[in-house]
Tab-separated table of C-alpha atoms in Angstrom:
chain	number	residue	atom	x	y	z
A	1	LEU	CA	-0.020	0.037	-0.069
A	2	VAL	CA	1.413	3.348	-1.063
A	3	ARG	CA	0.479	6.369	0.956
A	4	LEU	CA	0.671	9.864	-0.511
A	5	VAL	CA	0.366	13.125	1.345
A	6	GLU	CA	0.440	16.530	-0.476
A	7	SER	CA	1.344	19.870	0.941
A	8	GLY	CA	2.200	23.368	-0.234
A	9	GLY	CA	-1.018	24.680	-1.685
A	10	GLU	CA	-2.030	28.171	-0.862
A	11	ALA	CA	-3.405	31.366	-2.251
A	12	VAL	CA	-1.081	33.327	-4.449
A	13	GLN	CA	-1.326	36.176	-6.858
A	14	ALA	CA	-1.017	35.677	-10.592
A	15	GLY	CA	2.584	35.614	-11.771
A	16	GLY	CA	3.666	34.114	-8.546
A	17	SER	CA	5.303	30.773	-7.714
A	18	LEU	CA	4.471	27.856	-5.488
A	19	ARG	CA	6.140	24.483	-4.826
A	20	LEU	CA	3.968	21.485	-4.029
A	21	ALA	CA	5.324	18.456	-2.268
A	22	CYS	CA	3.971	14.853	-2.190
A	23	ALA	CA	5.417	12.632	0.532
A	24	GLY	CA	5.116	9.040	-0.322
A	25	SER	CA	5.796	5.790	1.345
A	26	GLU	CA	8.591	3.720	-0.171
A	27	PHE	CA	7.818	1.776	-3.248
A	28	THR	CA	8.275	-2.058	-3.203
A	29	HIS	CA	8.905	-2.176	-6.904
A	30	SER	CA	11.766	-0.600	-8.772
A	31	ARG	CA	9.283	0.447	-11.499
A	32	ALA	CA	6.806	3.063	-10.520
A	33	CYS	CA	5.130	6.216	-11.870
A	34	MET	CA	4.264	9.369	-9.910
A	35	ALA	CA	2.275	12.181	-11.247
A	36	TRP	CA	0.339	15.416	-10.454
A	37	PHE	CA	-3.162	15.916	-11.472
A	38	ARG	CA	-5.504	18.843	-10.916
A	39	GLN	CA	-9.155	19.409	-10.846
A	40	ALA	CA	-11.044	22.751	-10.889
A	41	PRO	CA	-14.687	23.011	-9.806
A	42	GLY	CA	-16.970	21.737	-12.524
A	43	LYS	CA	-14.163	20.554	-14.629
A	44	GLU	CA	-12.611	17.172	-15.381
A	45	ARG	CA	-9.401	16.059	-13.654
A	46	GLU	CA	-6.392	17.102	-15.730
A	47	GLY	CA	-2.937	15.567	-15.913
A	48	VAL	CA	-0.222	18.072	-15.010
A	49	ALA	CA	3.036	16.277	-14.876
A	50	MET	CA	4.370	12.655	-14.714
A	51	LEU	CA	7.647	11.078	-13.608
A	52	ASN	CA	8.738	7.612	-14.472
A	53	ILE	CA	10.704	6.699	-11.326
A	54	ASP	CA	12.713	3.998	-13.212
A	55	SER	CA	13.648	5.679	-16.410
A	56	GLY	CA	13.432	9.319	-15.297
A	57	THR	CA	11.133	10.182	-18.187
A	58	ILE	CA	9.050	13.250	-17.559
A	59	LEU	CA	5.913	14.358	-19.264
A	60	TYR	CA	3.935	17.569	-18.953
A	61	GLY	CA	0.443	18.572	-19.779
A	62	ASP	CA	0.206	21.147	-22.536
A	63	ARG	CA	-1.130	23.803	-20.444
A	64	VAL	CA	1.757	23.859	-17.946
A	65	LYS	CA	4.825	23.247	-20.184
A	66	GLY	CA	7.492	25.759	-19.697
A	67	ARG	CA	6.019	26.983	-16.367
A	68	PHE	CA	5.853	23.848	-14.196
A	69	THR	CA	8.766	21.479	-13.227
A	70	VAL	CA	8.433	18.085	-11.582
A	71	SER	CA	11.186	16.541	-9.605
A	72	ARG	CA	11.754	13.895	-6.903
A	73	ASP	CA	13.973	13.584	-3.908
A	74	ASN	CA	14.647	9.820	-3.916
A	75	ALA	CA	16.066	9.838	-0.329
A	76	LYS	CA	12.899	11.443	0.980
A	77	ASN	CA	10.495	9.572	-1.346
A	78	THR	CA	9.011	12.999	-2.110
A	79	LEU	CA	7.695	14.339	-5.442
A	80	TYR	CA	7.717	18.073	-6.055
A	81	LEU	CA	5.925	20.385	-8.429
A	82	GLN	CA	7.515	23.770	-8.949
A	83	MET	CA	4.894	26.073	-10.333
A	84	ASN	CA	6.019	29.376	-11.806
A	85	SER	CA	4.178	32.186	-13.685
A	86	LEU	CA	0.963	31.018	-12.075
A	87	ARG	CA	-2.279	32.073	-13.783
A	88	HIS	CA	-5.746	32.247	-12.534
A	89	GLU	CA	-6.651	29.202	-14.529
A	90	ASP	CA	-4.191	27.211	-12.579
A	91	THR	CA	-6.555	27.452	-9.660
A	92	ALA	CA	-7.525	23.861	-8.690
A	93	MET	CA	-7.160	21.071	-6.225
A	94	TYR	CA	-3.888	19.367	-6.971
A	95	TYR	CA	-3.470	15.695	-6.366
A	96	CYS	CA	-0.469	13.385	-6.257
A	97	ALA	CA	-0.899	9.910	-7.788
A	98	ALA	CA	1.278	6.864	-8.068
A	99	ILE	CA	1.230	3.323	-9.502
A	100	GLU	CA	3.745	0.586	-8.910
A	101	ASP	CA	5.060	-1.794	-11.537
A	102	PRO	CA	3.109	-0.303	-14.442
A	103	ARG	CA	2.381	-2.506	-17.384
A	104	TRP	CA	5.379	-2.498	-19.798
A	105	GLY	CA	6.951	0.041	-17.482
A	106	ILE	CA	5.128	2.847	-19.226
A	107	CYS	CA	3.785	5.888	-17.331
A	108	THR	CA	1.055	8.174	-18.574
A	109	LEU	CA	-0.939	11.225	-17.783
A	110	PHE	CA	-4.333	9.388	-17.758
A	111	ASP	CA	-5.715	9.419	-14.303
A	112	SER	CA	-7.194	5.982	-14.869
A	113	HIS	CA	-3.748	4.660	-14.957
A	114	TYR	CA	-3.069	5.319	-11.234
A	115	ASN	CA	-4.259	3.442	-8.305
A	116	TYR	CA	-2.838	5.487	-5.383
A	117	TRP	CA	-4.027	9.012	-4.640
A	118	GLY	CA	-3.365	11.685	-2.024
A	119	GLN	CA	-6.025	13.802	-0.424
A	120	GLY	CA	-5.128	16.896	-2.427
A	121	THR	CA	-3.843	20.407	-1.779
A	122	GLN	CA	-5.676	23.531	-2.845
A	123	VAL	CA	-4.010	26.079	-5.111
A	124	THR	CA	-5.788	29.451	-5.657
A	125	VAL	CA	-4.393	32.015	-8.052
A	126	SER	CA	-5.936	35.455	-7.875
A	127	SER	CA	-5.826	37.634	-11.015
């Protein structure tokens, strides 16, 4: 069982920066995926960034490319999301997700791919 706990969400002005953290329990498999998703009220959940723990491959959603950066501190089992140049439309609940031993070792930004989720952390960007 993988436990994920997000932190770092808060209210910030447009143009500002935030860093989210997702503290996770240690994986039992060498292959795993970790990702950030977000969901705004009345909208579908959206993939933000993905990290393949085994290969180091990173994938970003189109709306955050060039502004957000995902990274991981392996010693702390913590995934980070550095968010710069924040916009009002980035306002959402941000969730951390993970899956161990993904099929063929492939990670995606489809939320149905993940079976472990954190409780979320709220990011509010005022314009």
